[in-house]
mmCIF file of C-alpha atoms in Angstrom:
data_model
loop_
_atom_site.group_PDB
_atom_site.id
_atom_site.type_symbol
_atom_site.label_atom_id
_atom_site.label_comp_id
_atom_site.label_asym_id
_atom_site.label_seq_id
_atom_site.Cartn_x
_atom_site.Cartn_y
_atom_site.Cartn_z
ATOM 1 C CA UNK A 223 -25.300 -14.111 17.468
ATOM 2 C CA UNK A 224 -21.278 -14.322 18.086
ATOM 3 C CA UNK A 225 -20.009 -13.161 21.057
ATOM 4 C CA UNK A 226 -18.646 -9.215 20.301
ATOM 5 C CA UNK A 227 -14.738 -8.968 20.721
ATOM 6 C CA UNK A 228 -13.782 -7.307 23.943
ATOM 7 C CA UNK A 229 -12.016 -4.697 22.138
ATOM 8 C CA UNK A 230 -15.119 -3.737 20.825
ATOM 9 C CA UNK A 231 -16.408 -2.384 24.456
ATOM 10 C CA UNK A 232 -13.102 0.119 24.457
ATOM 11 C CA UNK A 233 -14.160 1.842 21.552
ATOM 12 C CA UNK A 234 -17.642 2.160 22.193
ATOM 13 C CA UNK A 235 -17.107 2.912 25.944
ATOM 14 C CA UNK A 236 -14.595 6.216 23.821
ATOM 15 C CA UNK A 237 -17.377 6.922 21.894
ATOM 16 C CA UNK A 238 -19.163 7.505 24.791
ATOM 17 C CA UNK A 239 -16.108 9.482 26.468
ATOM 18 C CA UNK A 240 -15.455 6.618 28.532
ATOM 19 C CA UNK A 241 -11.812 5.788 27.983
ATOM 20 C CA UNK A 242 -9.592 3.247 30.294
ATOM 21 C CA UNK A 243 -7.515 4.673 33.306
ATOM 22 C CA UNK A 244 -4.445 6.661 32.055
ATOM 23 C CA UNK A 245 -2.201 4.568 33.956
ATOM 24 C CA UNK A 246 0.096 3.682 31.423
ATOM 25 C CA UNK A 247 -0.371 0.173 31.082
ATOM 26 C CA UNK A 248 -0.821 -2.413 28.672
ATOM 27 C CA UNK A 249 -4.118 -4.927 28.252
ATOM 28 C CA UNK A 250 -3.622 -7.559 26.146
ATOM 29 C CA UNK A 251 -7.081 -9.634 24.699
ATOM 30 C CA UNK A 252 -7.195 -12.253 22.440
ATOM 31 C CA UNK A 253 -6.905 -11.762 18.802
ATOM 32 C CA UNK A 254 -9.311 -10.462 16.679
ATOM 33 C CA UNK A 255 -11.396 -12.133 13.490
ATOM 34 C CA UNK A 256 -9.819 -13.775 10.381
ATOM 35 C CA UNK A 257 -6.331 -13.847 11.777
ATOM 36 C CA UNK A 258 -6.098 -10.349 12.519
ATOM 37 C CA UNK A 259 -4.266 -8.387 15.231
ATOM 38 C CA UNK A 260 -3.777 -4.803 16.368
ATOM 39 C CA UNK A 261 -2.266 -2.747 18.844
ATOM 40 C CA UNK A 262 -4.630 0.408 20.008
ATOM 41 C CA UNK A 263 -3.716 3.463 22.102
ATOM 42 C CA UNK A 264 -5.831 5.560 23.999
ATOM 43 C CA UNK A 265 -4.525 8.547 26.462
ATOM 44 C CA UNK A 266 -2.240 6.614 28.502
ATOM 45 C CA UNK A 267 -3.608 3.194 27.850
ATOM 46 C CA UNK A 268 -2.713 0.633 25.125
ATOM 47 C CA UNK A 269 -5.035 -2.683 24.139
ATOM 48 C CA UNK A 270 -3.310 -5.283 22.406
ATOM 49 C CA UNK A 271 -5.494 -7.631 20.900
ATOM 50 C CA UNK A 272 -2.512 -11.184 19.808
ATOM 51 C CA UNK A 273 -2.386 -14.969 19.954
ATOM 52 C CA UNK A 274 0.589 -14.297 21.902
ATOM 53 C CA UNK A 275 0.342 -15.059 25.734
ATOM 54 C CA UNK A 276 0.165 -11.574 27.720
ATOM 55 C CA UNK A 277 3.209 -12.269 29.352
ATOM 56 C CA UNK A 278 5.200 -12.862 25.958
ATOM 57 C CA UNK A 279 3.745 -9.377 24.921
ATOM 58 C CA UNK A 280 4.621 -7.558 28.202
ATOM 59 C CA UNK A 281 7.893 -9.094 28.270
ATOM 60 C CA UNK A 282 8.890 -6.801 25.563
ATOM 61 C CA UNK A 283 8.649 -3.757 27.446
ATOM 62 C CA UNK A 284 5.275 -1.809 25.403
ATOM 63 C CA UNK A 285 4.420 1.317 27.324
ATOM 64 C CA UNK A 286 1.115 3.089 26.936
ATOM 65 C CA UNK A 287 3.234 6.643 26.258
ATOM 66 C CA UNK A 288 3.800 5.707 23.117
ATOM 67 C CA UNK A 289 5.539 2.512 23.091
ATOM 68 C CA UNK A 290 2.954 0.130 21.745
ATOM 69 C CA UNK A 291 3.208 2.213 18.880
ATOM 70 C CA UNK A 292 6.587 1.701 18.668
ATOM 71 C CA UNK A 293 7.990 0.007 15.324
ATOM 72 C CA UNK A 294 10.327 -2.506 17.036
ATOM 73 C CA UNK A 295 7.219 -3.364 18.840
ATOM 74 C CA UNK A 296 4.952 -3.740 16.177
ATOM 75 C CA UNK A 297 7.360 -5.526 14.042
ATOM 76 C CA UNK A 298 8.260 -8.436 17.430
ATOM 77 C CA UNK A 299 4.063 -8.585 17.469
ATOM 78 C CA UNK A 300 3.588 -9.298 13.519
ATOM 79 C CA UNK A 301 6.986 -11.526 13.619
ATOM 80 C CA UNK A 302 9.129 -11.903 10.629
ATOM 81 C CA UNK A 303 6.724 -12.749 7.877
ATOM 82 C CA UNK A 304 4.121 -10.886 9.154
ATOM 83 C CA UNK A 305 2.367 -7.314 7.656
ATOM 84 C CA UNK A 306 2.046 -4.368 9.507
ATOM 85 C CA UNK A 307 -0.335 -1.930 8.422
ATOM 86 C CA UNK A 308 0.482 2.404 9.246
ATOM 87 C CA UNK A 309 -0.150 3.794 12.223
ATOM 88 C CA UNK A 310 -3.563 6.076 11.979
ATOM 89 C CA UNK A 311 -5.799 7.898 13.986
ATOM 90 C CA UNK A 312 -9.363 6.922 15.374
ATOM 91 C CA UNK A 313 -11.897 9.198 14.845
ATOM 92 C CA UNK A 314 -15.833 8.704 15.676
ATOM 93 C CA UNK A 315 -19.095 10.303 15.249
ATOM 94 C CA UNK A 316 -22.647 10.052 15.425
ATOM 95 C CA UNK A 317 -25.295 8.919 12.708
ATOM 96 C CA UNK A 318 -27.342 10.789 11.707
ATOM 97 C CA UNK A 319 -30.192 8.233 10.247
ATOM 98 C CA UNK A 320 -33.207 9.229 8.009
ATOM 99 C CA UNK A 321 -33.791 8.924 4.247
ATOM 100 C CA UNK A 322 -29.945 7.228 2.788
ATOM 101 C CA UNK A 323 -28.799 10.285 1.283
ATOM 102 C CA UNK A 324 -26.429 8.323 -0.620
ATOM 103 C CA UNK A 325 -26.992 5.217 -3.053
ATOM 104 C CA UNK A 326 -25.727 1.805 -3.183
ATOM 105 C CA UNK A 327 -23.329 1.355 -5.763
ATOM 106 C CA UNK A 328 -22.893 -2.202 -7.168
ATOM 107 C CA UNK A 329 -20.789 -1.850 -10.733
ATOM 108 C CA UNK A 330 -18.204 -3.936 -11.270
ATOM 109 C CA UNK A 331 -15.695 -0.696 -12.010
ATOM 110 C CA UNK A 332 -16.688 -0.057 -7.785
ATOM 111 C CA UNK A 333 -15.960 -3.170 -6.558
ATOM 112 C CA UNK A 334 -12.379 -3.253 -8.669
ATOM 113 C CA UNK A 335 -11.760 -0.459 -6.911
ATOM 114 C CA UNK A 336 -8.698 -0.758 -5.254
ATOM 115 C CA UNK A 337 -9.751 0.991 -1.378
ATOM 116 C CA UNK A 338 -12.691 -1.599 -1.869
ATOM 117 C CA UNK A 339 -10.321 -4.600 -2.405
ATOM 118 C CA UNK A 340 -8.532 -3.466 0.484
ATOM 119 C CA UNK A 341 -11.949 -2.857 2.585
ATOM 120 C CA UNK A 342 -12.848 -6.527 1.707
ATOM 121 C CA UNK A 343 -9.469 -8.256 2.701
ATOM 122 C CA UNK A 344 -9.551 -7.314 6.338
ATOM 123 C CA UNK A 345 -13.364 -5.719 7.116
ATOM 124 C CA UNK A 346 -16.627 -7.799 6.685
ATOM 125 C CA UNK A 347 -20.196 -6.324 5.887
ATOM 126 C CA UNK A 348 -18.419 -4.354 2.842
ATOM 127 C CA UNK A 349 -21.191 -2.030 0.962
ATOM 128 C CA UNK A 350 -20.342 1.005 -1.644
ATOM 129 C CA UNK A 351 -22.320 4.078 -1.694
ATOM 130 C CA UNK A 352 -21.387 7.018 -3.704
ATOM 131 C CA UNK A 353 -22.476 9.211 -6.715
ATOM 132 C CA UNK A 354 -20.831 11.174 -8.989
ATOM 133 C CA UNK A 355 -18.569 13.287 -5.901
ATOM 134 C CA UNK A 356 -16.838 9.851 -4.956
ATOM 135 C CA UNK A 357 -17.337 6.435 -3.055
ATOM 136 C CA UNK A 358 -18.315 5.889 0.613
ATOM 137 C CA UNK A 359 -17.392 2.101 1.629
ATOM 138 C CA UNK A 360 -19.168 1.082 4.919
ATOM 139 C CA UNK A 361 -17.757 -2.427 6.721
ATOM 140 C CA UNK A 362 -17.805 -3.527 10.184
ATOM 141 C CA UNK A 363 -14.193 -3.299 11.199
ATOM 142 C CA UNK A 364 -11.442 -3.567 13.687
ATOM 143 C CA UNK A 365 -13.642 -5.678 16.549
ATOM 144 C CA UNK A 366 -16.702 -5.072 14.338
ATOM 145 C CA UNK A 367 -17.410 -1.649 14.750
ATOM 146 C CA UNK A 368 -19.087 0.248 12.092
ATOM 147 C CA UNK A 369 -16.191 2.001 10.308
ATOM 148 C CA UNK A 370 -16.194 3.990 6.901
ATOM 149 C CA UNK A 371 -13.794 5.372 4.528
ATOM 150 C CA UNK A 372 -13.801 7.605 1.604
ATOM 151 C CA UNK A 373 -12.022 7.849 -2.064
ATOM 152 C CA UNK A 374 -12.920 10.801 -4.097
ATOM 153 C CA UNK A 375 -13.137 10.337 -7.875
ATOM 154 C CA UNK A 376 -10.555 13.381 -8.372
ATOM 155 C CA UNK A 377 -8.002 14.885 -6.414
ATOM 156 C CA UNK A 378 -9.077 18.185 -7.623
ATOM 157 C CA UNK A 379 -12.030 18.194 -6.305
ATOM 158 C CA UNK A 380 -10.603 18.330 -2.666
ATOM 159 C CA UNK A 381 -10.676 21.491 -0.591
ATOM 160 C CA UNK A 382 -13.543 22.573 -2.506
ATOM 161 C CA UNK A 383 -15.871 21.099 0.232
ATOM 162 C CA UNK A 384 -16.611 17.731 -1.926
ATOM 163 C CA UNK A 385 -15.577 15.500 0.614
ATOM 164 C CA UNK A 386 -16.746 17.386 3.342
ATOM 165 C CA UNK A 387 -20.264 17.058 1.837
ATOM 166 C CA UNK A 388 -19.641 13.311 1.228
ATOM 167 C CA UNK A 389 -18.928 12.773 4.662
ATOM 168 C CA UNK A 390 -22.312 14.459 5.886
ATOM 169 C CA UNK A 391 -24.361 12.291 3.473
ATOM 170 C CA UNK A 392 -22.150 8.843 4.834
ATOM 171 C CA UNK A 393 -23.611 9.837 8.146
ATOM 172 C CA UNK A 394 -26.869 9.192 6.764
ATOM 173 C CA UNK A 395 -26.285 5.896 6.020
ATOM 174 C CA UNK A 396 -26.280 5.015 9.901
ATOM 175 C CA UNK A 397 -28.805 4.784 12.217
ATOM 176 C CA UNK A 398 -29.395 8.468 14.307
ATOM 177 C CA UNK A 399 -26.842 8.335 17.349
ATOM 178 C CA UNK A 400 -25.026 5.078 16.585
ATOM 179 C CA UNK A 401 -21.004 5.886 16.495
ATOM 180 C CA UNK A 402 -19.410 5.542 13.133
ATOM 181 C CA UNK A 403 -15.580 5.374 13.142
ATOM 182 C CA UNK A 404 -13.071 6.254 10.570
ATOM 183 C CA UNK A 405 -9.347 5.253 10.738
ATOM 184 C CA UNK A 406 -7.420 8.121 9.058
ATOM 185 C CA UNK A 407 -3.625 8.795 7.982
ATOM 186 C CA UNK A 408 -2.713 11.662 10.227
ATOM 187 C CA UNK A 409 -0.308 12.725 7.234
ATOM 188 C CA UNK A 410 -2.892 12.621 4.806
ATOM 189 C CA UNK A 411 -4.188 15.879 6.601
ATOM 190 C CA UNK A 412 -6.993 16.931 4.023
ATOM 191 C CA UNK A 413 -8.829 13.913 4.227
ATOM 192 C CA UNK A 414 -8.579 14.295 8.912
ATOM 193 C CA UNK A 415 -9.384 17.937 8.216
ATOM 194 C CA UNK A 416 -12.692 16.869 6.457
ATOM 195 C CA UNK A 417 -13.675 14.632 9.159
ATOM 196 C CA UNK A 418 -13.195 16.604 12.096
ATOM 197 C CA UNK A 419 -15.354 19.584 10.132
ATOM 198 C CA UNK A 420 -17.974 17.268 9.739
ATOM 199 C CA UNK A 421 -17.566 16.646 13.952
ATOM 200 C CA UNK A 422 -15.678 13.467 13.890
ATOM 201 C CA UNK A 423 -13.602 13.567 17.350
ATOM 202 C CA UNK A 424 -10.364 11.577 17.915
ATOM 203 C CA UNK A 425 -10.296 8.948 20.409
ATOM 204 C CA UNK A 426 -6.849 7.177 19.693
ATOM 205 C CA UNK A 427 -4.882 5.588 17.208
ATOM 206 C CA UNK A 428 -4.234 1.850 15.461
ATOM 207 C CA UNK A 429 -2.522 -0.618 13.612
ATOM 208 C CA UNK A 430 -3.591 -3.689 11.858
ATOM 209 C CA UNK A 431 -1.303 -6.497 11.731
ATOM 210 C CA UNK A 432 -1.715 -10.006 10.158
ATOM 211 C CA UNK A 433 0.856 -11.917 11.951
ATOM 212 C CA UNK A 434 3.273 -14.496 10.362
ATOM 213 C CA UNK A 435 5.858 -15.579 13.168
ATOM 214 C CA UNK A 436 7.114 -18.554 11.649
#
């Protein structure tokens, strides 16, 4: 079995309510799977998982107050033909196990589906679950946790409790007390008010960034 990223540890240890010293510093660890990196804030502590010698990243000034977050930053880290992904929040909860309340979905129409494209260019693991409310993708992630996300089939169906409901049946789909993480847009408030109904808690924030620095 590979060696789990260090990163990996931080967001567990959160799960757990275990976050790193609010000192305002920066840790820097090496770079994550399939040419991936991303800078991670917790409360007064960033992780910045690069290629880029720690000194190199330090040298241009990150704070944990805000400033690895910072689009200057972000922009120096990815380097000129690099992507940068949007900032979003972390969120985590609990699964709750038992019967899979929600089947596997393996049509061809699911796995065009462009938040499952997306889902298989950067995550590994990639499943769809769903049924007629909308789709569940579950992946390991960022350090390979166990991270979902959610597309309902119509946008009228939100704030009628549909993807609150889809949410509780995802849950399902993990073993009971394992942490399941989400990565949510905190502009796209409908979709972080469903997940912290369904007792998702917010441990910090992200961005993914597939470097290109020339």
């Amino acid at each position: 079995m590979p060696t789990p990223h260090p990163l990996l540890a931080h967001f567990t240890d959160a799960a757990d309510g275990r976050f790193p010293p609010c000192d305002g510093s920066v840790t820097v660890l090496p770079p994550l799977a399939g040419g991936l990196e991303c800078s991670v804030a917790f409360t007064g502590h960033a992780v910045v998982a690069t290629a880029l010698p720690a000194a190199e990243v330090h040298a241009q000034g990150p704070d944990a107050f805000g400033g690895s977050m910072a689009a200057h930053f972000l922009h120096r880290l990815a380097g000129p033909g690099g992507w940068t992904g949007c900032v979003d929040a972390v969120l985590v909860a609990r699964g709750t196990g038992g019967p899979p309340r929600l089947p596997e979905v393996t049509s061809q129409e699911a796995a065009d589906h462009p938040r499952v494209r997306y889902a298989r260019e950067i995550r590994s693991g990639v499943t769809v679950h769903g049924d007629e409310r909308g789709l569940i993708i579950m992946a390991d992630g960022l350090a390979g946790r166990r991270e979902l996300s959610i597309e309902l089939h119509t946008p009228e169906q939100t704030g009628k409790g549909v993807g609150r409901g889809l949410i509780e049946d995802a849950l399902s789909l993990v073993e009971a007390g394992d942490p399941l993480f989400v990565a949510v847009s905190p502009g796209n408030a409908r979709s972080l008010r469903a997940f912290l109904s369904c007792g998702f808690v917010p441990i910090g924030s992200e961005v993914i960034i597939r470097p290109n620095r020339g």
